[in-house]
mmCIF file of C-alpha atoms in Angstrom:
data_model
loop_
_atom_site.group_PDB
_atom_site.id
_atom_site.type_symbol
_atom_site.label_atom_id
_atom_site.label_comp_id
_atom_site.label_asym_id
_atom_site.label_seq_id
_atom_site.Cartn_x
_atom_site.Cartn_y
_atom_site.Cartn_z
ATOM 1 C CA MET H 1 48.523 54.151 -21.213
ATOM 2 C CA ASP H 2 48.356 54.528 -24.988
ATOM 3 C CA VAL H 3 45.076 55.208 -26.897
ATOM 4 C CA PHE H 4 44.384 51.611 -27.751
ATOM 5 C CA GLY H 5 44.941 50.558 -23.994
ATOM 6 C CA LEU H 6 42.760 53.375 -22.887
ATOM 7 C CA LEU H 7 40.016 52.392 -25.546
ATOM 8 C CA LEU H 8 40.059 48.769 -24.046
ATOM 9 C CA PHE H 9 39.731 49.980 -20.640
ATOM 10 C CA VAL H 10 36.796 52.240 -21.412
ATOM 11 C CA LEU H 11 35.087 49.269 -23.294
ATOM 12 C CA GLY H 12 35.788 46.954 -20.425
ATOM 13 C CA LEU H 13 34.370 49.468 -17.958
ATOM 14 C CA ALA H 14 31.336 50.045 -20.017
ATOM 15 C CA SER H 15 30.697 46.156 -20.436
ATOM 16 C CA SER H 16 31.033 45.762 -16.673
ATOM 17 C CA ASN H 17 28.391 48.670 -15.866
ATOM 18 C CA LEU H 18 26.012 47.427 -18.618
ATOM 19 C CA SER H 19 26.360 43.989 -17.014
ATOM 20 C CA ALA H 20 25.400 45.390 -13.742
ATOM 21 C CA TYR H 21 22.636 47.493 -15.103
ATOM 22 C CA ASN H 22 21.113 44.206 -16.478
ATOM 23 C CA GLY H 23 21.513 42.732 -13.349
ATOM 24 C CA HIS H 24 24.375 40.419 -14.239
ATOM 25 C CA PHE H 25 27.272 40.434 -11.837
ATOM 26 C CA SER H 26 30.040 38.230 -12.957
ATOM 27 C CA VAL H 27 32.772 37.425 -10.195
ATOM 28 C CA MET H 28 35.354 38.052 -12.895
ATOM 29 C CA ASP H 29 34.314 41.736 -13.015
ATOM 30 C CA TYR H 30 35.142 42.026 -9.222
ATOM 31 C CA GLY H 31 38.759 40.758 -9.375
ATOM 32 C CA ALA H 32 38.505 36.750 -9.426
ATOM 33 C CA THR H 33 41.642 35.194 -10.662
ATOM 34 C CA SER H 34 40.451 31.570 -11.114
ATOM 35 C CA ASP H 35 43.942 30.185 -11.076
ATOM 36 C CA ASP H 36 42.977 27.108 -8.759
ATOM 37 C CA GLN H 37 45.577 28.815 -5.779
ATOM 38 C CA THR H 38 44.454 32.496 -5.155
ATOM 39 C CA ASP H 39 41.807 33.038 -2.676
ATOM 40 C CA ASP H 40 39.007 34.375 -4.609
ATOM 41 C CA SER H 41 36.408 34.918 -1.675
ATOM 42 C CA GLN H 42 36.665 38.834 -1.741
ATOM 43 C CA ALA H 43 35.649 38.853 -5.485
ATOM 44 C CA PHE H 44 32.911 36.733 -4.669
ATOM 45 C CA LEU H 45 31.648 38.750 -1.613
ATOM 46 C CA GLU H 46 31.999 42.012 -3.788
ATOM 47 C CA ALA H 47 29.866 40.594 -6.625
ATOM 48 C CA TRP H 48 27.293 39.353 -4.096
ATOM 49 C CA ASN H 49 26.891 42.686 -2.347
ATOM 50 C CA ALA H 50 26.535 44.486 -5.723
ATOM 51 C CA ALA H 51 23.933 42.047 -6.763
ATOM 52 C CA CYS H 52 21.899 41.902 -3.271
ATOM 53 C CA THR H 53 22.088 45.653 -2.898
ATOM 54 C CA ALA H 54 21.104 46.596 -6.375
ATOM 55 C CA LEU H 55 18.303 49.001 -6.608
ATOM 56 C CA HIS H 56 15.385 49.033 -9.188
ATOM 57 C CA LEU H 57 15.750 45.482 -10.164
ATOM 58 C CA GLN H 58 13.357 42.528 -9.734
ATOM 59 C CA SER H 59 16.185 39.976 -10.474
ATOM 60 C CA SER H 60 19.881 40.064 -10.149
ATOM 61 C CA THR H 61 22.265 37.257 -10.990
ATOM 62 C CA VAL H 62 25.943 36.523 -9.540
ATOM 63 C CA TYR H 63 27.611 34.744 -12.248
ATOM 64 C CA VAL H 64 30.539 32.159 -11.903
ATOM 65 C CA PRO H 65 31.555 31.308 -15.506
ATOM 66 C CA PRO H 66 32.294 27.852 -16.923
ATOM 67 C CA GLN H 67 35.654 26.483 -17.722
ATOM 68 C CA LYS H 68 37.093 28.212 -14.616
ATOM 69 C CA THR H 69 38.107 27.222 -11.277
ATOM 70 C CA PHE H 70 37.787 29.307 -8.177
ATOM 71 C CA LEU H 71 39.339 28.701 -4.573
ATOM 72 C CA LEU H 72 37.163 30.044 -1.719
ATOM 73 C CA ASN H 73 37.951 30.207 1.827
ATOM 74 C CA PRO H 74 34.827 30.046 4.305
ATOM 75 C CA ILE H 75 32.445 32.715 3.170
ATOM 76 C CA ILE H 76 28.684 33.652 4.058
ATOM 77 C CA PHE H 77 26.371 35.455 1.596
ATOM 78 C CA HIS H 78 24.095 37.605 3.816
ATOM 79 C CA GLY H 79 20.807 39.012 2.907
ATOM 80 C CA PRO H 80 18.023 40.417 3.128
ATOM 81 C CA CYS H 81 18.474 41.646 -0.488
ATOM 82 C CA ASN H 82 16.923 44.391 -2.539
ATOM 83 C CA PRO H 83 15.834 42.306 -5.514
ATOM 84 C CA ALA H 84 12.780 39.940 -5.006
ATOM 85 C CA ARG H 85 14.746 37.103 -6.793
ATOM 86 C CA ILE H 86 18.618 36.639 -6.589
ATOM 87 C CA ASN H 87 20.348 34.023 -8.645
ATOM 88 C CA PHE H 88 23.582 32.482 -7.844
ATOM 89 C CA LEU H 89 24.668 30.917 -11.209
ATOM 90 C CA ILE H 90 27.389 28.376 -10.817
ATOM 91 C CA SER H 91 28.762 27.332 -14.254
ATOM 92 C CA GLY H 92 32.319 26.722 -13.191
ATOM 93 C CA THR H 93 34.097 24.940 -10.426
ATOM 94 C CA ILE H 94 34.195 26.217 -6.821
ATOM 95 C CA MET H 95 36.883 24.469 -4.594
ATOM 96 C CA ALA H 96 37.414 24.527 -0.792
ATOM 97 C CA PRO H 97 41.289 24.705 0.401
ATOM 98 C CA GLU H 98 42.796 21.140 -0.108
ATOM 99 C CA SER H 99 45.025 21.261 3.167
ATOM 100 C CA ALA H 100 43.468 21.280 6.579
ATOM 101 C CA GLY H 101 46.275 23.487 7.704
ATOM 102 C CA GLU H 102 44.831 26.372 5.514
ATOM 103 C CA TRP H 103 41.692 26.612 7.659
ATOM 104 C CA ASP H 104 44.003 27.550 10.700
ATOM 105 C CA GLY H 105 42.549 30.631 12.430
ATOM 106 C CA ARG H 106 39.396 30.407 10.318
ATOM 107 C CA ASP H 107 35.773 29.424 11.264
ATOM 108 C CA ALA H 108 35.654 25.736 10.416
ATOM 109 C CA SER H 109 32.096 25.096 11.192
ATOM 110 C CA GLU H 110 31.032 25.830 7.610
ATOM 111 C CA TRP H 111 32.355 26.569 4.219
ATOM 112 C CA LEU H 112 29.916 28.318 1.782
ATOM 113 C CA GLY H 113 26.606 29.658 3.503
ATOM 114 C CA PHE H 114 23.706 31.441 2.475
ATOM 115 C CA LYS H 115 21.698 33.433 5.254
ATOM 116 C CA ASN H 116 18.463 35.450 5.252
ATOM 117 C CA VAL H 117 18.317 35.569 1.607
ATOM 118 C CA ASN H 118 14.668 34.956 0.368
ATOM 119 C CA GLY H 119 14.124 34.419 -3.307
ATOM 120 C CA LEU H 120 17.531 32.696 -3.732
ATOM 121 C CA HIS H 121 18.131 30.392 -6.567
ATOM 122 C CA VAL H 122 21.490 28.541 -6.792
ATOM 123 C CA ASP H 123 21.862 26.777 -10.194
ATOM 124 C CA GLY H 124 24.297 26.490 -13.017
ATOM 125 C CA PHE H 125 25.383 22.919 -13.822
ATOM 126 C CA GLY H 126 28.818 23.698 -12.078
ATOM 127 C CA LEU H 127 30.755 21.888 -9.473
ATOM 128 C CA VAL H 128 31.129 22.300 -5.726
ATOM 129 C CA ASP H 129 34.256 20.548 -4.364
ATOM 130 C CA GLY H 130 34.662 20.251 -0.528
ATOM 131 C CA GLN H 131 38.039 18.701 -1.109
ATOM 132 C CA GLY H 132 37.510 16.849 2.364
ATOM 133 C CA LYS H 133 39.768 13.944 1.910
ATOM 134 C CA ALA H 134 42.388 15.748 4.161
ATOM 135 C CA TRP H 135 39.938 15.746 7.005
ATOM 136 C CA TRP H 136 38.359 12.227 6.799
ATOM 137 C CA ASP H 137 41.307 10.779 8.899
ATOM 138 C CA GLN H 138 41.114 13.505 11.770
ATOM 139 C CA SER H 139 38.657 13.699 14.651
ATOM 140 C CA CYS H 140 35.270 14.664 13.363
ATOM 141 C CA LYS H 141 35.182 17.688 15.763
ATOM 142 C CA TYR H 142 37.917 19.405 13.720
ATOM 143 C CA HIS H 143 36.056 19.142 10.268
ATOM 144 C CA PRO H 144 34.441 21.883 8.572
ATOM 145 C CA GLN H 145 30.942 20.932 8.937
ATOM 146 C CA LEU H 146 29.458 21.221 5.452
ATOM 147 C CA ALA H 147 29.949 22.423 2.060
ATOM 148 C CA LEU H 148 26.709 24.458 1.407
ATOM 149 C CA LYS H 149 24.528 25.886 3.995
ATOM 150 C CA PHE H 150 21.072 27.622 3.558
ATOM 151 C CA MET H 151 19.817 29.158 6.673
ATOM 152 C CA SER H 152 16.539 31.133 6.900
ATOM 153 C CA CYS H 153 16.205 31.277 3.126
ATOM 154 C CA ASN H 154 12.435 31.262 2.083
ATOM 155 C CA GLU H 155 10.956 30.768 -1.337
ATOM 156 C CA SER H 156 14.432 29.489 -2.572
ATOM 157 C CA SER H 157 15.915 26.493 -4.359
ATOM 158 C CA VAL H 158 19.053 24.855 -5.176
ATOM 159 C CA SER H 159 19.337 22.799 -8.605
ATOM 160 C CA ASN H 160 21.593 21.401 -11.444
ATOM 161 C CA LEU H 161 24.622 21.158 -9.260
ATOM 162 C CA LYS H 162 27.333 18.539 -8.521
ATOM 163 C CA VAL H 163 28.666 18.477 -5.196
ATOM 164 C CA VAL H 164 31.433 16.312 -4.081
ATOM 165 C CA ASN H 165 33.786 15.317 -1.363
ATOM 166 C CA SER H 166 32.585 17.495 1.669
ATOM 167 C CA ALA H 167 34.430 17.311 4.994
ATOM 168 C CA GLN H 168 31.184 16.344 6.530
ATOM 169 C CA THR H 169 27.485 17.115 5.362
ATOM 170 C CA HIS H 170 27.270 18.222 1.725
ATOM 171 C CA ILE H 171 24.122 20.500 1.898
ATOM 172 C CA VAL H 172 22.298 21.800 4.798
ATOM 173 C CA VAL H 173 18.793 23.193 4.674
ATOM 174 C CA LYS H 174 17.929 25.050 8.082
ATOM 175 C CA ALA H 175 15.005 27.249 9.204
ATOM 176 C CA CYS H 176 13.694 27.624 5.605
ATOM 177 C CA ASN H 177 10.136 27.674 4.320
ATOM 178 C CA ARG H 178 9.207 26.540 0.909
ATOM 179 C CA PHE H 179 12.673 25.461 -0.339
ATOM 180 C CA ASN H 180 13.113 23.244 -3.783
ATOM 181 C CA ILE H 181 16.049 20.941 -4.163
ATOM 182 C CA ASP H 182 16.341 19.389 -7.660
ATOM 183 C CA ASN H 183 18.526 17.598 -10.018
ATOM 184 C CA LEU H 184 21.608 17.356 -7.750
ATOM 185 C CA VAL H 185 24.468 14.786 -8.014
ATOM 186 C CA ILE H 186 26.186 14.376 -4.578
ATOM 187 C CA GLU H 187 29.174 12.180 -4.186
ATOM 188 C CA SER H 188 31.793 11.092 -1.598
ATOM 189 C CA PRO H 189 33.286 7.629 -0.799
ATOM 190 C CA GLY H 190 31.139 5.189 1.302
ATOM 191 C CA ASN H 191 34.029 5.212 3.864
ATOM 192 C CA SER H 192 34.040 8.954 4.402
ATOM 193 C CA PRO H 193 32.959 9.740 7.843
ATOM 194 C CA ASN H 194 29.725 11.941 8.435
ATOM 195 C CA THR H 195 29.440 12.830 4.995
ATOM 196 C CA ASP H 196 25.604 13.032 4.836
ATOM 197 C CA GLY H 197 24.338 13.947 1.523
ATOM 198 C CA ILE H 198 21.530 16.340 2.299
ATOM 199 C CA HIS H 199 20.400 17.354 5.912
ATOM 200 C CA ILE H 200 17.149 19.169 6.540
ATOM 201 C CA GLN H 201 16.378 20.724 9.977
ATOM 202 C CA SER H 202 13.790 23.219 11.360
ATOM 203 C CA SER H 203 12.214 23.567 7.855
ATOM 204 C CA HIS H 204 8.853 23.295 6.161
ATOM 205 C CA ASN H 205 7.487 22.671 2.892
ATOM 206 C CA VAL H 206 10.814 21.361 1.364
ATOM 207 C CA PHE H 207 10.693 19.283 -1.919
ATOM 208 C CA LEU H 208 13.636 17.223 -2.982
ATOM 209 C CA THR H 209 13.451 15.667 -6.322
ATOM 210 C CA ASN H 210 15.328 13.987 -9.148
ATOM 211 C CA SER H 211 18.767 13.647 -7.387
ATOM 212 C CA LYS H 212 21.453 11.068 -7.171
ATOM 213 C CA ILE H 213 23.201 10.810 -3.827
ATOM 214 C CA GLY H 214 26.212 8.687 -2.876
ATOM 215 C CA ALA H 215 27.845 9.330 0.673
ATOM 216 C CA GLY H 216 29.540 8.016 3.769
ATOM 217 C CA ASP H 217 26.432 8.689 5.934
ATOM 218 C CA ASP H 218 22.709 9.204 5.509
ATOM 219 C CA CYS H 219 21.854 10.261 1.710
ATOM 220 C CA ILE H 220 19.258 12.359 3.241
ATOM 221 C CA SER H 221 18.821 13.075 6.939
ATOM 222 C CA ILE H 222 15.632 14.843 8.288
ATOM 223 C CA GLY H 223 16.188 16.591 11.700
ATOM 224 C CA ASP H 224 13.685 18.171 14.187
ATOM 225 C CA TYR H 225 10.967 20.853 13.949
ATOM 226 C CA ILE H 226 10.033 19.589 10.446
ATOM 227 C CA SER H 227 6.726 19.437 8.408
ATOM 228 C CA ASN H 228 5.626 18.846 4.933
ATOM 229 C CA ILE H 229 8.812 17.349 3.152
ATOM 230 C CA GLU H 230 8.291 15.498 0.040
ATOM 231 C CA ILE H 231 11.400 13.292 -1.421
ATOM 232 C CA ARG H 232 10.738 11.943 -4.896
ATOM 233 C CA ASN H 233 12.872 10.152 -7.423
ATOM 234 C CA VAL H 234 15.952 9.852 -5.542
ATOM 235 C CA GLU H 235 18.611 7.393 -6.009
ATOM 236 C CA CYS H 236 20.791 6.373 -2.793
ATOM 237 C CA GLY H 237 24.065 4.685 -2.705
ATOM 238 C CA PRO H 238 26.644 4.295 -1.228
ATOM 239 C CA GLY H 239 25.460 5.626 2.273
ATOM 240 C CA HIS H 240 23.133 4.957 5.262
ATOM 241 C CA GLY H 241 19.882 5.521 3.581
ATOM 242 C CA ILE H 242 17.002 7.993 4.004
ATOM 243 C CA SER H 243 16.660 8.668 7.562
ATOM 244 C CA ILE H 244 14.325 10.588 9.799
ATOM 245 C CA GLY H 245 16.506 11.390 12.780
ATOM 246 C CA SER H 246 18.396 10.727 14.940
ATOM 247 C CA LEU H 247 15.637 12.736 17.160
ATOM 248 C CA GLY H 248 15.493 13.510 20.779
ATOM 249 C CA ARG H 249 19.139 12.620 22.104
ATOM 250 C CA ASP H 250 19.214 15.408 24.657
ATOM 251 C CA GLY H 251 15.444 14.903 25.876
ATOM 252 C CA ASN H 252 13.922 17.585 23.764
ATOM 253 C CA TYR H 253 10.498 17.727 22.599
ATOM 254 C CA VAL H 254 10.492 16.399 19.003
ATOM 255 C CA GLN H 255 7.940 17.789 16.331
ATOM 256 C CA VAL H 256 8.291 15.974 12.802
ATOM 257 C CA GLU H 257 5.171 15.254 10.557
ATOM 258 C CA LYS H 258 3.864 15.016 7.082
ATOM 259 C CA ILE H 259 7.086 13.374 5.305
ATOM 260 C CA ARG H 260 6.646 11.571 2.132
ATOM 261 C CA VAL H 261 9.416 9.572 0.342
ATOM 262 C CA ILE H 262 8.174 8.285 -3.079
ATOM 263 C CA ASP H 263 9.832 6.627 -5.926
ATOM 264 C CA ALA H 264 13.406 6.027 -4.370
ATOM 265 C CA VAL H 265 16.096 3.485 -5.247
ATOM 266 C CA PHE H 266 18.546 2.067 -2.657
ATOM 267 C CA ASN H 267 21.999 0.388 -3.814
ATOM 268 C CA GLY H 268 24.134 -1.279 -1.424
ATOM 269 C CA THR H 269 23.231 0.963 1.339
ATOM 270 C CA SER H 270 23.417 0.095 5.086
ATOM 271 C CA ASN H 271 19.773 1.205 5.709
ATOM 272 C CA GLY H 272 16.807 2.114 3.517
ATOM 273 C CA ALA H 273 13.981 3.696 5.042
ATOM 274 C CA ARG H 274 14.729 4.374 8.426
ATOM 275 C CA ILE H 275 13.465 6.310 11.545
ATOM 276 C CA LYS H 276 15.468 6.602 14.553
ATOM 277 C CA THR H 277 14.851 8.266 17.902
ATOM 278 C CA TRP H 278 16.489 8.276 21.347
ATOM 279 C CA GLN H 279 14.680 7.094 24.422
ATOM 280 C CA ALA H 280 15.211 10.495 26.407
ATOM 281 C CA GLY H 281 13.247 12.312 23.725
ATOM 282 C CA ARG H 282 9.608 13.237 23.743
ATOM 283 C CA GLY H 283 7.084 14.433 21.222
ATOM 284 C CA TYR H 284 6.051 12.928 18.049
ATOM 285 C CA VAL H 285 7.064 11.679 14.487
ATOM 286 C CA ARG H 286 3.725 11.044 12.725
ATOM 287 C CA ASP H 287 2.037 11.135 9.166
ATOM 288 C CA VAL H 288 4.996 9.415 7.486
ATOM 289 C CA THR H 289 4.741 7.751 3.874
ATOM 290 C CA PHE H 290 7.342 5.510 2.276
ATOM 291 C CA GLN H 291 6.062 4.611 -1.168
ATOM 292 C CA ASN H 292 7.571 2.822 -4.278
ATOM 293 C CA LEU H 293 10.775 2.135 -2.811
ATOM 294 C CA LYS H 294 13.178 -0.463 -4.548
ATOM 295 C CA PHE H 295 16.209 -2.064 -2.601
ATOM 296 C CA SER H 296 19.217 -3.825 -3.952
ATOM 297 C CA TYR H 297 21.413 -5.392 -1.457
ATOM 298 C CA VAL H 298 20.444 -3.324 1.387
ATOM 299 C CA LYS H 299 21.215 -4.308 4.946
ATOM 300 C CA ASN H 300 18.185 -2.925 6.777
ATOM 301 C CA PRO H 301 15.574 -2.240 4.121
ATOM 302 C CA ILE H 302 12.807 -0.987 6.582
ATOM 303 C CA ILE H 303 13.603 -0.107 9.934
ATOM 304 C CA ILE H 304 12.411 1.838 12.986
ATOM 305 C CA ASP H 305 14.715 2.251 16.040
ATOM 306 C CA GLN H 306 12.970 3.792 18.975
ATOM 307 C CA ASN H 307 15.941 2.826 21.240
ATOM 308 C CA TYR H 308 18.682 4.451 19.106
ATOM 309 C CA CYS H 309 21.911 4.556 21.143
ATOM 310 C CA TYR H 310 25.772 5.178 20.488
ATOM 311 C CA ILE H 311 26.272 1.670 21.254
ATOM 312 C CA ARG H 312 23.711 -0.870 19.658
ATOM 313 C CA ASN H 313 21.493 -2.623 22.550
ATOM 314 C CA ALA H 314 23.738 -1.109 25.100
ATOM 315 C CA CYS H 315 21.376 1.628 26.644
ATOM 316 C CA GLU H 316 19.242 0.764 29.551
ATOM 317 C CA GLU H 317 15.447 1.115 28.405
ATOM 318 C CA GLN H 318 13.681 4.242 29.696
ATOM 319 C CA GLU H 319 10.057 5.052 30.251
ATOM 320 C CA SER H 320 10.021 7.954 27.993
ATOM 321 C CA GLY H 321 10.242 8.150 24.220
ATOM 322 C CA VAL H 322 9.202 9.938 20.871
ATOM 323 C CA GLN H 323 5.542 8.781 19.830
ATOM 324 C CA ILE H 324 5.918 7.356 16.325
ATOM 325 C CA SER H 325 2.589 7.010 14.596
ATOM 326 C CA ASN H 326 0.583 6.742 11.139
ATOM 327 C CA VAL H 327 3.692 5.311 9.267
ATOM 328 C CA ASN H 328 2.706 3.873 5.784
ATOM 329 C CA TYR H 329 4.848 1.518 3.644
ATOM 330 C CA LYS H 330 3.498 0.768 0.422
ATOM 331 C CA GLU H 331 4.713 -0.937 -2.909
ATOM 332 C CA VAL H 332 8.251 -1.769 -1.557
ATOM 333 C CA SER H 333 10.353 -4.631 -3.309
ATOM 334 C CA GLY H 334 13.974 -5.641 -3.306
ATOM 335 C CA THR H 335 16.743 -7.522 -1.756
ATOM 336 C CA SER H 336 18.254 -7.520 1.923
ATOM 337 C CA SER H 337 21.507 -8.468 2.416
ATOM 338 C CA THR H 338 20.876 -9.584 6.233
ATOM 339 C CA GLU H 339 18.311 -11.939 7.568
ATOM 340 C CA ILE H 340 16.110 -9.282 9.046
ATOM 341 C CA ALA H 341 14.282 -7.333 6.146
ATOM 342 C CA ILE H 342 11.650 -5.630 8.375
ATOM 343 C CA ASN H 343 12.972 -4.235 11.875
ATOM 344 C CA LEU H 344 10.611 -2.329 13.972
ATOM 345 C CA ASN H 345 12.172 -1.922 17.268
ATOM 346 C CA CYS H 346 9.698 0.215 19.095
ATOM 347 C CA SER H 347 9.458 1.336 22.936
ATOM 348 C CA LYS H 348 7.659 -0.733 25.472
ATOM 349 C CA PHE H 349 6.585 2.173 27.240
ATOM 350 C CA VAL H 350 5.796 4.405 24.079
ATOM 351 C CA PRO H 351 4.917 1.937 21.475
ATOM 352 C CA CYS H 352 4.623 2.654 17.642
ATOM 353 C CA PHE H 353 0.989 2.572 16.470
ATOM 354 C CA GLY H 354 -0.872 3.203 13.042
ATOM 355 C CA ILE H 355 1.754 1.435 11.006
ATOM 356 C CA SER H 356 0.515 0.178 7.597
ATOM 357 C CA MET H 357 2.301 -2.180 5.298
ATOM 358 C CA GLU H 358 0.978 -3.007 1.870
ATOM 359 C CA SER H 359 2.323 -4.659 -1.162
ATOM 360 C CA ILE H 360 5.765 -5.329 0.300
ATOM 361 C CA GLN H 361 8.033 -7.991 -1.232
ATOM 362 C CA LEU H 362 11.427 -8.466 0.173
ATOM 363 C CA MET H 363 13.964 -11.278 -0.550
ATOM 364 C CA SER H 364 17.244 -12.345 0.498
ATOM 365 C CA ALA H 365 20.095 -11.061 -1.575
ATOM 366 C CA LYS H 366 21.799 -14.234 -1.126
ATOM 367 C CA ALA H 367 20.532 -17.202 -3.061
ATOM 368 C CA GLY H 368 18.865 -19.755 -1.013
ATOM 369 C CA ASN H 369 18.576 -17.747 2.007
ATOM 370 C CA ASP H 370 15.400 -16.680 3.747
ATOM 371 C CA VAL H 371 14.308 -13.197 5.397
ATOM 372 C CA VAL H 372 12.250 -12.465 8.423
ATOM 373 C CA ALA H 373 10.366 -9.605 9.927
ATOM 374 C CA SER H 374 11.123 -8.629 13.505
ATOM 375 C CA CYS H 375 8.687 -6.099 15.208
ATOM 376 C CA SER H 376 8.509 -5.143 18.895
ATOM 377 C CA ASN H 377 5.664 -3.151 20.301
ATOM 378 C CA ALA H 378 4.531 -1.985 16.870
ATOM 379 C CA TYR H 379 1.005 -1.879 16.151
ATOM 380 C CA GLY H 380 -0.910 -1.791 12.769
ATOM 381 C CA GLN H 381 -2.111 -3.775 9.720
ATOM 382 C CA GLU H 382 -0.524 -5.781 6.873
ATOM 383 C CA LEU H 383 -1.884 -6.539 3.519
ATOM 384 C CA ASP H 384 0.199 -8.672 0.857
ATOM 385 C CA VAL H 385 3.401 -8.312 2.818
ATOM 386 C CA PHE H 386 6.339 -10.632 2.745
ATOM 387 C CA PRO H 387 8.132 -11.324 5.134
ATOM 388 C CA ALA H 388 5.239 -11.482 7.689
ATOM 389 C CA PRO H 389 3.573 -11.504 10.035
ATOM 390 C CA CYS H 390 4.956 -8.766 12.224
ATOM 391 C CA LEU H 391 2.785 -6.095 13.451
ATOM 392 C CA LEU H 392 0.501 -6.437 16.518
ATOM 393 C CA ARG H 393 -3.176 -5.524 16.353
#
């Protein structure tokens, strides 16, 4: 190596060391190629490990630079980490393998995961591309399950990203407490199977705001063991709406409460505000608010299905069920593409109660057609609601 080359090497090493000293760990400093073809997973892991194990830092940052594209195979970023705050700044593009065959011999249950990382903040105005098209024509059991997964990440957040074309669910938040989701764009075609936008499971104090979601399944789905979830200022479409459930399929005891969906817009979705439970389930869904919702050409704007089944109306009614109570619908308007705009299908044995409807105006999306409300075993009160009447008192 000549003197000039040696000088460049020393300067580069010094720059890298200085960045690490300042808590800034670029994946490029750990060997990422960003050529769209080479697996950069090892470089990402090394940058993560350096940031996560850094001593004497209150905050560290893994940096994915802009105007570069990185191919990653399945990878999990593990904690706990030494810094109280760890940032994962995605300014470039991260892609999954394009061919389904490239997953042979690898764990296809997930793609990018963060586990046991408190104080994690994923940000950066970058793009995460699951390249799921190759999987959508195959059996779902062979799909990688999701693009981004956050497991046991408390006091954490994900924001300012675009996530597209996951093989299945785009983002999963599981077993997290105090988790914020803000300013996301999620996109996959309306006919892509099981591509939920965001799924929240076994988590508490989750706040999802200012996002636009289009998918082939639920825009947002809320699973079991949930409390204090707020969804605000979200646009959904295409997709299956915002769903609580499905819950209780295996006869488990359901615990879901304090859910608020406020200021949401639904465009051409198959459902709007939906709660769905299986008859075999037990437990409760309670204290739910849907407020200021706007529907445009939505098949089922307001729907509760306490008799959810693989094949509609094909399951024999059982004497069990998840208790649904204290559900409030307020300031809801727009158009239904089907005749039944309000459909509350509750259990004869475990009826819904404490249902409140106020200031609801739903019309047919088809000129000259009427819409109706259909309620079974649903008790509550209505004020300024159309179509009505529906609820039992």
